[in-house]
């Protein structure tokens, strides 16, 4: 650990779990799977200590996973970042492909929402007129 790293405030695994919404178990899993871009520092007693950069990276990972990025793609992205400059075009390609998948999912959900909103309107109108009896009744 360098003097700069030693002087920077560090966070415990519990503090990082709180800030990221990840469980302590998930944080250990992310580390084991190579999803972090830097090595997690350890105290002399072996306890993990994280930096604010680790937290920033983990918050990105959380959003990528919440949006459905496959674990393999996230691992590949982390590996590219760890390698440093020179692979930005590959990173962009990976992120853009994911953005396109998310855009497709959003469009599909908007179509679903539209159908649901229409059906809510049908039921609302029928109930307001007192004509809801038998509305889509499979026994009728």
mmCIF file of N, CA and C in Angstrom:
data_model
loop_
_atom_site.group_PDB
_atom_site.id
_atom_site.type_symbol
_atom_site.label_atom_id
_atom_site.label_comp_id
_atom_site.label_asym_id
_atom_site.label_seq_id
_atom_site.Cartn_x
_atom_site.Cartn_y
_atom_site.Cartn_z
ATOM 1 N N UNK A 1 0.851 -1.174 0.000
ATOM 2 C CA UNK A 1 0.000 0.000 0.000
ATOM 3 C C UNK A 1 0.899 1.239 0.000
ATOM 4 N N UNK A 2 0.595 2.187 -0.879
ATOM 5 C CA UNK A 2 1.403 3.401 -0.949
ATOM 6 C C UNK A 2 0.992 4.362 0.149
ATOM 7 N N UNK A 3 1.806 5.416 0.362
ATOM 8 C CA UNK A 3 1.460 6.431 1.358
ATOM 9 C C UNK A 3 0.149 7.118 1.010
ATOM 10 N N UNK A 4 -0.092 7.361 -0.286
ATOM 11 C CA UNK A 4 -1.340 8.006 -0.701
ATOM 12 C C UNK A 4 -2.520 7.119 -0.358
ATOM 13 N N UNK A 5 -2.396 5.812 -0.641
ATOM 14 C CA UNK A 5 -3.476 4.881 -0.331
ATOM 15 C C UNK A 5 -3.686 4.785 1.174
ATOM 16 N N UNK A 6 -2.601 4.802 1.924
ATOM 17 C CA UNK A 6 -2.707 4.699 3.376
ATOM 18 C C UNK A 6 -3.390 5.932 3.953
ATOM 19 N N UNK A 7 -3.167 7.098 3.337
ATOM 20 C CA UNK A 7 -3.750 8.337 3.840
ATOM 21 C C UNK A 7 -5.221 8.472 3.448
ATOM 22 N N UNK A 8 -5.638 7.827 2.355
ATOM 23 C CA UNK A 8 -7.019 7.925 1.898
ATOM 24 C C UNK A 8 -7.923 7.170 2.870
ATOM 25 N N UNK A 9 -9.094 7.744 3.157
ATOM 26 C CA UNK A 9 -10.005 7.034 4.057
ATOM 27 C C UNK A 9 -10.459 5.731 3.411
ATOM 28 N N UNK A 10 -10.503 4.682 4.192
ATOM 29 C CA UNK A 10 -10.938 3.394 3.672
ATOM 30 C C UNK A 10 -12.215 2.986 4.376
ATOM 31 N N UNK A 11 -12.916 2.072 3.739
ATOM 32 C CA UNK A 11 -14.222 1.640 4.236
ATOM 33 C C UNK A 11 -14.212 0.145 4.494
ATOM 34 N N UNK A 12 -14.946 -0.264 5.502
ATOM 35 C CA UNK A 12 -15.078 -1.689 5.797
ATOM 36 C C UNK A 12 -16.053 -2.319 4.812
ATOM 37 N N UNK A 13 -16.080 -3.616 4.790
ATOM 38 C CA UNK A 13 -16.986 -4.318 3.894
ATOM 39 C C UNK A 13 -18.447 -4.002 4.241
ATOM 40 N N UNK A 14 -18.737 -3.832 5.516
ATOM 41 C CA UNK A 14 -20.091 -3.475 5.937
ATOM 42 C C UNK A 14 -20.497 -2.083 5.457
ATOM 43 N N UNK A 15 -19.554 -1.136 5.531
ATOM 44 C CA UNK A 15 -19.835 0.219 5.051
ATOM 45 C C UNK A 15 -20.071 0.230 3.541
ATOM 46 N N UNK A 16 -19.292 -0.566 2.817
ATOM 47 C CA UNK A 16 -19.458 -0.647 1.360
ATOM 48 C C UNK A 16 -20.792 -1.314 1.025
ATOM 49 N N UNK A 17 -21.156 -2.322 1.781
ATOM 50 C CA UNK A 17 -22.449 -2.980 1.573
ATOM 51 C C UNK A 17 -23.582 -1.957 1.733
ATOM 52 N N UNK A 18 -23.498 -1.143 2.758
ATOM 53 C CA UNK A 18 -24.511 -0.096 2.983
ATOM 54 C C UNK A 18 -24.571 0.887 1.824
ATOM 55 N N UNK A 19 -23.427 1.327 1.354
ATOM 56 C CA UNK A 19 -23.375 2.351 0.300
ATOM 57 C C UNK A 19 -23.791 1.829 -1.067
ATOM 58 N N UNK A 20 -23.595 0.550 -1.312
ATOM 59 C CA UNK A 20 -23.871 -0.001 -2.643
ATOM 60 C C UNK A 20 -25.181 -0.779 -2.725
ATOM 61 N N UNK A 21 -25.692 -1.191 -1.570
ATOM 62 C CA UNK A 21 -26.883 -2.032 -1.574
ATOM 63 C C UNK A 21 -26.572 -3.503 -1.808
ATOM 64 N N UNK A 22 -25.297 -3.821 -1.949
ATOM 65 C CA UNK A 22 -24.882 -5.214 -2.105
ATOM 66 C C UNK A 22 -24.698 -5.830 -0.724
ATOM 67 N N UNK A 23 -24.952 -7.106 -0.610
ATOM 68 C CA UNK A 23 -24.706 -7.782 0.663
ATOM 69 C C UNK A 23 -23.200 -8.014 0.818
ATOM 70 N N UNK A 24 -22.783 -8.278 2.030
ATOM 71 C CA UNK A 24 -21.384 -8.616 2.296
ATOM 72 C C UNK A 24 -21.015 -9.863 1.491
ATOM 73 N N UNK A 25 -21.936 -10.812 1.428
ATOM 74 C CA UNK A 25 -21.707 -12.035 0.647
ATOM 75 C C UNK A 25 -21.493 -11.691 -0.830
ATOM 76 N N UNK A 26 -22.324 -10.798 -1.364
ATOM 77 C CA UNK A 26 -22.194 -10.398 -2.775
ATOM 78 C C UNK A 26 -20.860 -9.702 -3.023
ATOM 79 N N UNK A 27 -20.419 -8.867 -2.081
ATOM 80 C CA UNK A 27 -19.135 -8.182 -2.237
ATOM 81 C C UNK A 27 -17.988 -9.184 -2.299
ATOM 82 N N UNK A 28 -18.040 -10.172 -1.454
ATOM 83 C CA UNK A 28 -16.996 -11.208 -1.491
ATOM 84 C C UNK A 28 -17.049 -11.970 -2.809
ATOM 85 N N UNK A 29 -18.268 -12.254 -3.289
ATOM 86 C CA UNK A 29 -18.445 -12.941 -4.565
ATOM 87 C C UNK A 29 -17.871 -12.096 -5.703
ATOM 88 N N UNK A 30 -18.184 -10.801 -5.743
ATOM 89 C CA UNK A 30 -17.657 -9.913 -6.777
ATOM 90 C C UNK A 30 -16.136 -9.941 -6.786
ATOM 91 N N UNK A 31 -15.541 -9.963 -5.610
ATOM 92 C CA UNK A 31 -14.082 -10.004 -5.524
ATOM 93 C C UNK A 31 -13.558 -11.337 -6.074
ATOM 94 N N UNK A 32 -14.162 -12.443 -5.645
ATOM 95 C CA UNK A 32 -13.734 -13.769 -6.106
ATOM 96 C C UNK A 32 -13.861 -13.920 -7.619
ATOM 97 N N UNK A 33 -14.906 -13.345 -8.181
ATOM 98 C CA UNK A 33 -15.182 -13.492 -9.608
ATOM 99 C C UNK A 33 -14.402 -12.505 -10.480
ATOM 100 N N UNK A 34 -13.598 -11.657 -9.863
ATOM 101 C CA UNK A 34 -12.794 -10.721 -10.640
ATOM 102 C C UNK A 34 -13.587 -9.556 -11.208
ATOM 103 N N UNK A 35 -14.617 -9.144 -10.503
ATOM 104 C CA UNK A 35 -15.461 -8.052 -10.983
ATOM 105 C C UNK A 35 -14.988 -6.678 -10.521
ATOM 106 N N UNK A 36 -14.025 -6.654 -9.630
ATOM 107 C CA UNK A 36 -13.482 -5.362 -9.176
ATOM 108 C C UNK A 36 -12.307 -4.996 -10.073
ATOM 109 N N UNK A 37 -12.065 -3.708 -10.204
ATOM 110 C CA UNK A 37 -10.992 -3.288 -11.110
ATOM 111 C C UNK A 37 -9.636 -3.188 -10.422
ATOM 112 N N UNK A 38 -9.629 -3.220 -9.137
ATOM 113 C CA UNK A 38 -8.368 -3.191 -8.401
ATOM 114 C C UNK A 38 -8.406 -4.204 -7.277
ATOM 115 N N UNK A 39 -7.252 -4.547 -6.747
ATOM 116 C CA UNK A 39 -7.248 -5.484 -5.625
ATOM 117 C C UNK A 39 -7.804 -4.806 -4.376
ATOM 118 N N UNK A 40 -8.556 -5.564 -3.604
ATOM 119 C CA UNK A 40 -9.085 -5.044 -2.347
ATOM 120 C C UNK A 40 -7.958 -5.070 -1.328
ATOM 121 N N UNK A 41 -7.725 -3.936 -0.706
ATOM 122 C CA UNK A 41 -6.676 -3.854 0.309
ATOM 123 C C UNK A 41 -7.115 -4.611 1.558
ATOM 124 N N UNK A 42 -6.174 -5.028 2.339
ATOM 125 C CA UNK A 42 -6.442 -5.762 3.583
ATOM 126 C C UNK A 42 -5.679 -5.106 4.725
ATOM 127 N N UNK A 43 -6.285 -5.165 5.894
ATOM 128 C CA UNK A 43 -5.577 -4.707 7.087
ATOM 129 C C UNK A 43 -4.581 -5.785 7.479
ATOM 130 N N UNK A 44 -3.741 -5.481 8.460
ATOM 131 C CA UNK A 44 -2.780 -6.486 8.926
ATOM 132 C C UNK A 44 -3.513 -7.695 9.494
ATOM 133 N N UNK A 45 -4.753 -7.492 9.931
ATOM 134 C CA UNK A 45 -5.560 -8.599 10.444
ATOM 135 C C UNK A 45 -6.350 -9.320 9.362
ATOM 136 N N UNK A 46 -6.175 -8.899 8.096
ATOM 137 C CA UNK A 46 -6.831 -9.582 6.992
ATOM 138 C C UNK A 46 -8.209 -9.057 6.625
ATOM 139 N N UNK A 47 -8.647 -7.991 7.297
ATOM 140 C CA UNK A 47 -9.972 -7.442 6.979
ATOM 141 C C UNK A 47 -9.906 -6.593 5.716
ATOM 142 N N UNK A 48 -10.935 -6.731 4.900
ATOM 143 C CA UNK A 48 -11.003 -5.966 3.655
ATOM 144 C C UNK A 48 -11.200 -4.488 3.946
ATOM 145 N N UNK A 49 -10.518 -3.654 3.148
ATOM 146 C CA UNK A 49 -10.678 -2.205 3.222
ATOM 147 C C UNK A 49 -10.858 -1.698 1.790
ATOM 148 N N UNK A 50 -11.913 -0.948 1.574
ATOM 149 C CA UNK A 50 -12.252 -0.462 0.242
ATOM 150 C C UNK A 50 -12.029 1.043 0.160
ATOM 151 N N UNK A 51 -11.809 1.526 -1.065
ATOM 152 C CA UNK A 51 -11.650 2.958 -1.301
ATOM 153 C C UNK A 51 -12.931 3.507 -1.913
ATOM 154 N N UNK A 52 -13.006 4.828 -2.023
ATOM 155 C CA UNK A 52 -14.166 5.446 -2.662
ATOM 156 C C UNK A 52 -14.222 5.064 -4.141
ATOM 157 N N UNK A 53 -13.056 4.820 -4.758
ATOM 158 C CA UNK A 53 -13.046 4.366 -6.150
ATOM 159 C C UNK A 53 -13.672 2.980 -6.281
ATOM 160 N N UNK A 54 -13.425 2.115 -5.297
ATOM 161 C CA UNK A 54 -14.068 0.792 -5.294
ATOM 162 C C UNK A 54 -15.586 0.944 -5.230
ATOM 163 N N UNK A 55 -16.040 1.844 -4.363
ATOM 164 C CA UNK A 55 -17.485 2.069 -4.214
ATOM 165 C C UNK A 55 -18.073 2.607 -5.520
ATOM 166 N N UNK A 56 -17.400 3.582 -6.136
ATOM 167 C CA UNK A 56 -17.884 4.130 -7.407
ATOM 168 C C UNK A 56 -18.012 3.026 -8.453
ATOM 169 N N UNK A 57 -17.004 2.179 -8.560
ATOM 170 C CA UNK A 57 -17.028 1.086 -9.526
ATOM 171 C C UNK A 57 -18.167 0.119 -9.210
ATOM 172 N N UNK A 58 -18.330 -0.218 -7.933
ATOM 173 C CA UNK A 58 -19.386 -1.152 -7.546
ATOM 174 C C UNK A 58 -20.775 -0.589 -7.847
ATOM 175 N N UNK A 59 -20.947 0.721 -7.697
ATOM 176 C CA UNK A 59 -22.245 1.328 -8.015
ATOM 177 C C UNK A 59 -22.547 1.195 -9.509
ATOM 178 N N UNK A 60 -21.530 1.300 -10.345
ATOM 179 C CA UNK A 60 -21.707 1.076 -11.788
ATOM 180 C C UNK A 60 -22.082 -0.391 -12.026
ATOM 181 N N UNK A 61 -21.365 -1.295 -11.362
ATOM 182 C CA UNK A 61 -21.649 -2.723 -11.509
ATOM 183 C C UNK A 61 -23.087 -3.049 -11.112
ATOM 184 N N UNK A 62 -23.547 -2.454 -10.032
ATOM 185 C CA UNK A 62 -24.917 -2.692 -9.563
ATOM 186 C C UNK A 62 -25.913 -2.292 -10.648
ATOM 187 N N UNK A 63 -25.723 -1.129 -11.246
ATOM 188 C CA UNK A 63 -26.654 -0.668 -12.285
ATOM 189 C C UNK A 63 -26.568 -1.536 -13.532
ATOM 190 N N UNK A 64 -25.383 -1.954 -13.894
ATOM 191 C CA UNK A 64 -25.247 -2.824 -15.063
ATOM 192 C C UNK A 64 -25.948 -4.163 -14.816
ATOM 193 N N UNK A 65 -25.784 -4.724 -13.636
ATOM 194 C CA UNK A 65 -26.448 -5.992 -13.315
ATOM 195 C C UNK A 65 -27.962 -5.810 -13.203
ATOM 196 N N UNK A 66 -28.411 -4.715 -12.545
ATOM 197 C CA UNK A 66 -29.851 -4.464 -12.419
ATOM 198 C C UNK A 66 -30.500 -4.311 -13.789
ATOM 199 N N UNK A 67 -29.750 -3.820 -14.746
ATOM 200 C CA UNK A 67 -30.290 -3.620 -16.089
ATOM 201 C C UNK A 67 -30.140 -4.870 -16.949
ATOM 202 N N UNK A 68 -29.664 -5.955 -16.365
ATOM 203 C CA UNK A 68 -29.631 -7.229 -17.049
ATOM 204 C C UNK A 68 -28.337 -7.588 -17.744
ATOM 205 N N UNK A 69 -27.269 -6.853 -17.477
ATOM 206 C CA UNK A 69 -26.000 -7.222 -18.119
ATOM 207 C C UNK A 69 -25.579 -8.603 -17.617
ATOM 208 N N UNK A 70 -25.283 -9.508 -18.539
ATOM 209 C CA UNK A 70 -24.824 -10.833 -18.111
ATOM 210 C C UNK A 70 -23.517 -10.736 -17.312
ATOM 211 N N UNK A 71 -23.357 -11.617 -16.372
ATOM 212 C CA UNK A 71 -22.167 -11.639 -15.530
ATOM 213 C C UNK A 71 -20.899 -11.757 -16.374
ATOM 214 N N UNK A 72 -20.953 -12.560 -17.428
ATOM 215 C CA UNK A 72 -19.779 -12.722 -18.291
ATOM 216 C C UNK A 72 -19.385 -11.388 -18.930
ATOM 217 N N UNK A 73 -20.373 -10.598 -19.350
ATOM 218 C CA UNK A 73 -20.077 -9.289 -19.941
ATOM 219 C C UNK A 73 -19.504 -8.338 -18.904
ATOM 220 N N UNK A 74 -20.043 -8.393 -17.690
ATOM 221 C CA UNK A 74 -19.530 -7.529 -16.622
ATOM 222 C C UNK A 74 -18.086 -7.906 -16.289
ATOM 223 N N UNK A 75 -17.792 -9.194 -16.255
ATOM 224 C CA UNK A 75 -16.416 -9.645 -16.004
ATOM 225 C C UNK A 75 -15.488 -9.144 -17.110
ATOM 226 N N UNK A 76 -15.954 -9.253 -18.346
ATOM 227 C CA UNK A 76 -15.140 -8.801 -19.477
ATOM 228 C C UNK A 76 -14.894 -7.296 -19.390
ATOM 229 N N UNK A 77 -15.928 -6.534 -19.050
ATOM 230 C CA UNK A 77 -15.798 -5.085 -18.903
ATOM 231 C C UNK A 77 -14.772 -4.751 -17.812
ATOM 232 N N UNK A 78 -14.872 -5.427 -16.675
ATOM 233 C CA UNK A 78 -13.929 -5.191 -15.575
ATOM 234 C C UNK A 78 -12.503 -5.509 -16.013
ATOM 235 N N UNK A 79 -12.341 -6.594 -16.749
ATOM 236 C CA UNK A 79 -11.013 -6.968 -17.239
ATOM 237 C C UNK A 79 -10.454 -5.896 -18.170
ATOM 238 N N UNK A 80 -11.288 -5.380 -19.050
ATOM 239 C CA UNK A 80 -10.846 -4.319 -19.962
ATOM 240 C C UNK A 80 -10.413 -3.078 -19.183
ATOM 241 N N UNK A 81 -11.175 -2.716 -18.175
ATOM 242 C CA UNK A 81 -10.822 -1.546 -17.357
ATOM 243 C C UNK A 81 -9.510 -1.792 -16.629
ATOM 244 N N UNK A 82 -9.346 -2.998 -16.094
ATOM 245 C CA UNK A 82 -8.093 -3.331 -15.388
ATOM 246 C C UNK A 82 -6.887 -3.230 -16.311
ATOM 247 N N UNK A 83 -7.066 -3.579 -17.563
ATOM 248 C CA UNK A 83 -5.950 -3.519 -18.519
ATOM 249 C C UNK A 83 -5.488 -2.093 -18.781
ATOM 250 N N UNK A 84 -6.339 -1.121 -18.532
ATOM 251 C CA UNK A 84 -5.958 0.273 -18.708
ATOM 252 C C UNK A 84 -6.228 0.799 -20.102
ATOM 253 N N UNK A 85 -5.606 1.926 -20.420
ATOM 254 C CA UNK A 85 -5.865 2.597 -21.702
ATOM 255 C C UNK A 85 -5.552 1.715 -22.902
ATOM 256 N N UNK A 86 -6.264 2.022 -24.007
ATOM 257 C CA UNK A 86 -5.996 1.341 -25.260
ATOM 258 C C UNK A 86 -7.122 0.441 -25.723
ATOM 259 N N UNK A 87 -8.097 0.158 -24.850
ATOM 260 C CA UNK A 87 -9.194 -0.719 -25.249
ATOM 261 C C UNK A 87 -10.558 -0.034 -25.115
ATOM 262 N N UNK A 88 -10.534 1.284 -25.161
ATOM 263 C CA UNK A 88 -11.774 2.040 -24.965
ATOM 264 C C UNK A 88 -12.832 1.701 -26.016
ATOM 265 N N UNK A 89 -12.415 1.452 -27.255
ATOM 266 C CA UNK A 89 -13.377 1.109 -28.310
ATOM 267 C C UNK A 89 -14.086 -0.207 -27.981
ATOM 268 N N UNK A 90 -13.357 -1.152 -27.427
ATOM 269 C CA UNK A 90 -13.965 -2.436 -27.044
ATOM 270 C C UNK A 90 -14.930 -2.250 -25.876
ATOM 271 N N UNK A 91 -14.548 -1.404 -24.925
ATOM 272 C CA UNK A 91 -15.451 -1.098 -23.803
ATOM 273 C C UNK A 91 -16.734 -0.456 -24.320
ATOM 274 N N UNK A 92 -16.561 0.503 -25.236
ATOM 275 C CA UNK A 92 -17.718 1.196 -25.806
ATOM 276 C C UNK A 92 -18.629 0.207 -26.521
ATOM 277 N N UNK A 93 -18.052 -0.697 -27.281
ATOM 278 C CA UNK A 93 -18.844 -1.689 -28.012
ATOM 279 C C UNK A 93 -19.653 -2.551 -27.042
ATOM 280 N N UNK A 94 -19.025 -2.971 -25.964
ATOM 281 C CA UNK A 94 -19.701 -3.794 -24.964
ATOM 282 C C UNK A 94 -20.857 -3.017 -24.323
ATOM 283 N N UNK A 95 -20.590 -1.773 -23.932
ATOM 284 C CA UNK A 95 -21.629 -0.956 -23.293
ATOM 285 C C UNK A 95 -22.747 -0.609 -24.268
ATOM 286 N N UNK A 96 -22.394 -0.321 -25.514
ATOM 287 C CA UNK A 96 -23.408 0.032 -26.491
ATOM 288 C C UNK A 96 -24.320 -1.152 -26.794
ATOM 289 N N UNK A 97 -23.757 -2.346 -26.879
ATOM 290 C CA UNK A 97 -24.571 -3.547 -27.099
ATOM 291 C C UNK A 97 -25.542 -3.737 -25.929
ATOM 292 N N UNK A 98 -25.068 -3.485 -24.728
ATOM 293 C CA UNK A 98 -25.938 -3.616 -23.553
ATOM 294 C C UNK A 98 -27.026 -2.543 -23.587
ATOM 295 N N UNK A 99 -26.657 -1.323 -23.934
ATOM 296 C CA UNK A 99 -27.644 -0.244 -24.020
ATOM 297 C C UNK A 99 -28.732 -0.605 -25.022
ATOM 298 N N UNK A 100 -28.348 -1.194 -26.140
ATOM 299 C CA UNK A 100 -29.337 -1.593 -27.150
ATOM 300 C C UNK A 100 -30.284 -2.663 -26.600
ATOM 301 N N UNK A 101 -29.752 -3.613 -25.814
ATOM 302 C CA UNK A 101 -30.619 -4.631 -25.187
ATOM 303 C C UNK A 101 -31.588 -3.979 -24.209
ATOM 304 N N UNK A 102 -31.078 -3.015 -23.432
ATOM 305 C CA UNK A 102 -31.934 -2.317 -22.471
ATOM 306 C C UNK A 102 -33.012 -1.519 -23.206
ATOM 307 N N UNK A 103 -32.641 -0.844 -24.284
ATOM 308 C CA UNK A 103 -33.616 -0.083 -25.071
ATOM 309 C C UNK A 103 -34.720 -1.000 -25.597
ATOM 310 N N UNK A 104 -34.353 -2.196 -26.049
ATOM 311 C CA UNK A 104 -35.335 -3.167 -26.536
ATOM 312 C C UNK A 104 -36.268 -3.597 -25.414
ATOM 313 N N UNK A 105 -35.702 -3.829 -24.233
ATOM 314 C CA UNK A 105 -36.529 -4.213 -23.079
ATOM 315 C C UNK A 105 -37.480 -3.086 -22.689
ATOM 316 N N UNK A 106 -36.985 -1.856 -22.723
ATOM 317 C CA UNK A 106 -37.827 -0.709 -22.379
ATOM 318 C C UNK A 106 -38.985 -0.587 -23.370
ATOM 319 N N UNK A 107 -38.698 -0.749 -24.650
ATOM 320 C CA UNK A 107 -39.749 -0.673 -25.657
ATOM 321 C C UNK A 107 -40.802 -1.751 -25.415
ATOM 322 N N UNK A 108 -40.354 -2.983 -25.129
ATOM 323 C CA UNK A 108 -41.294 -4.073 -24.867
ATOM 324 C C UNK A 108 -42.133 -3.776 -23.629
ATOM 325 N N UNK A 109 -41.512 -3.236 -22.587
ATOM 326 C CA UNK A 109 -42.256 -2.893 -21.366
ATOM 327 C C UNK A 109 -43.248 -1.762 -21.618
ATOM 328 N N UNK A 110 -42.871 -0.794 -22.453
ATOM 329 C CA UNK A 110 -43.793 0.297 -22.770
ATOM 330 C C UNK A 110 -45.008 -0.235 -23.518
ATOM 331 N N UNK A 111 -44.800 -1.190 -24.404
ATOM 332 C CA UNK A 111 -45.920 -1.819 -25.109
ATOM 333 C C UNK A 111 -46.822 -2.558 -24.122
ATOM 334 N N UNK A 112 -46.226 -3.276 -23.178
ATOM 335 C CA UNK A 112 -46.996 -3.967 -22.145
ATOM 336 C C UNK A 112 -47.793 -2.979 -21.303
ATOM 337 N N UNK A 113 -47.134 -1.890 -20.919
ATOM 338 C CA UNK A 113 -47.805 -0.869 -20.105
ATOM 339 C C UNK A 113 -48.983 -0.283 -20.851
ATOM 340 N N UNK A 114 -48.840 -0.083 -22.149
ATOM 341 C CA UNK A 114 -49.919 0.463 -22.954
ATOM 342 C C UNK A 114 -51.138 -0.463 -22.949
ATOM 343 N N UNK A 115 -50.897 -1.764 -23.106
ATOM 344 C CA UNK A 115 -51.999 -2.728 -23.068
ATOM 345 C C UNK A 115 -52.648 -2.733 -21.690
ATOM 346 N N UNK A 116 -51.838 -2.700 -20.656
ATOM 347 C CA UNK A 116 -52.368 -2.701 -19.282
ATOM 348 C C UNK A 116 -53.186 -1.433 -19.032
ATOM 349 N N UNK A 117 -52.678 -0.287 -19.463
ATOM 350 C CA UNK A 117 -53.407 0.969 -19.284
ATOM 351 C C UNK A 117 -54.749 0.923 -20.017
ATOM 352 N N UNK A 118 -54.755 0.370 -21.213
ATOM 353 C CA UNK A 118 -56.006 0.225 -21.965
ATOM 354 C C UNK A 118 -56.984 -0.651 -21.192
ATOM 355 N N UNK A 119 -56.496 -1.771 -20.668
ATOM 356 C CA UNK A 119 -57.374 -2.695 -19.941
ATOM 357 C C UNK A 119 -57.877 -2.068 -18.644
ATOM 358 N N UNK A 120 -57.045 -1.304 -17.961
ATOM 359 C CA UNK A 120 -57.482 -0.590 -16.756
ATOM 360 C C UNK A 120 -58.611 0.362 -17.126
ATOM 361 N N UNK A 121 -58.455 1.047 -18.257
ATOM 362 C CA UNK A 121 -59.505 1.957 -18.727
ATOM 363 C C UNK A 121 -60.813 1.236 -18.989
ATOM 364 N N UNK A 122 -60.746 0.061 -19.620
ATOM 365 C CA UNK A 122 -61.955 -0.719 -19.900
ATOM 366 C C UNK A 122 -62.664 -1.079 -18.604
ATOM 367 N N UNK A 123 -61.909 -1.588 -17.639
ATOM 368 C CA UNK A 123 -62.514 -1.972 -16.365
ATOM 369 C C UNK A 123 -63.056 -0.751 -15.626
ATOM 370 N N UNK A 124 -62.306 0.359 -15.639
ATOM 371 C CA UNK A 124 -62.753 1.577 -14.965
ATOM 372 C C UNK A 124 -64.081 2.052 -15.551
ATOM 373 N N UNK A 125 -64.181 2.086 -16.880
ATOM 374 C CA UNK A 125 -65.425 2.523 -17.529
ATOM 375 C C UNK A 125 -66.589 1.605 -17.193
ATOM 376 N N UNK A 126 -66.367 0.298 -17.279
ATOM 377 C CA UNK A 126 -67.443 -0.644 -16.996
ATOM 378 C C UNK A 126 -67.894 -0.551 -15.537
ATOM 379 N N UNK A 127 -66.951 -0.414 -14.621
ATOM 380 C CA UNK A 127 -67.319 -0.289 -13.198
ATOM 381 C C UNK A 127 -68.064 1.011 -12.946
ATOM 382 N N UNK A 128 -67.621 2.097 -13.557
ATOM 383 C CA UNK A 128 -68.280 3.399 -13.376
ATOM 384 C C UNK A 128 -69.715 3.363 -13.894
ATOM 385 N N UNK A 129 -69.981 2.597 -14.959
ATOM 386 C CA UNK A 129 -71.340 2.505 -15.526
ATOM 387 C C UNK A 129 -72.146 1.399 -14.859
ATOM 388 N N UNK A 130 -71.502 0.650 -13.939
ATOM 389 C CA UNK A 130 -72.202 -0.463 -13.293
ATOM 390 C C UNK A 130 -72.411 -1.631 -14.230
ATOM 391 N N UNK A 131 -71.561 -1.757 -15.215
ATOM 392 C CA UNK A 131 -71.707 -2.805 -16.232
ATOM 393 C C UNK A 131 -70.538 -3.800 -16.196
ATOM 394 N N UNK A 132 -69.961 -4.020 -15.026
ATOM 395 C CA UNK A 132 -68.783 -4.885 -14.953
ATOM 396 C C UNK A 132 -69.138 -6.360 -14.817
ATOM 397 N N UNK A 133 -70.412 -6.664 -14.485
ATOM 398 C CA UNK A 133 -70.793 -8.072 -14.336
ATOM 399 C C UNK A 133 -70.537 -8.832 -15.627
ATOM 400 N N UNK A 134 -69.852 -9.929 -15.508
ATOM 401 C CA UNK A 134 -69.586 -10.771 -16.655
ATOM 402 C C UNK A 134 -68.468 -10.297 -17.567
ATOM 403 N N UNK A 135 -67.815 -9.207 -17.203
ATOM 404 C CA UNK A 135 -66.720 -8.694 -18.036
ATOM 405 C C UNK A 135 -65.606 -9.728 -18.080
ATOM 406 N N UNK A 136 -65.411 -10.311 -19.219
ATOM 407 C CA UNK A 136 -64.449 -11.386 -19.449
ATOM 408 C C UNK A 136 -64.668 -12.543 -18.474
ATOM 409 N N UNK A 137 -65.878 -12.910 -18.282
ATOM 410 C CA UNK A 137 -66.221 -14.017 -17.386
ATOM 411 C C UNK A 137 -66.129 -15.331 -18.146
ATOM 412 N N UNK A 138 -65.148 -16.180 -17.807
ATOM 413 C CA UNK A 138 -64.985 -17.443 -18.555
ATOM 414 C C UNK A 138 -66.113 -18.426 -18.312
ATOM 415 N N UNK A 139 -66.914 -18.188 -17.273
ATOM 416 C CA UNK A 139 -68.026 -19.119 -16.993
ATOM 417 C C UNK A 139 -69.304 -18.700 -17.710
ATOM 418 N N UNK A 140 -69.299 -17.535 -18.337
ATOM 419 C CA UNK A 140 -70.529 -17.048 -18.999
ATOM 420 C C UNK A 140 -70.727 -17.713 -20.336
#
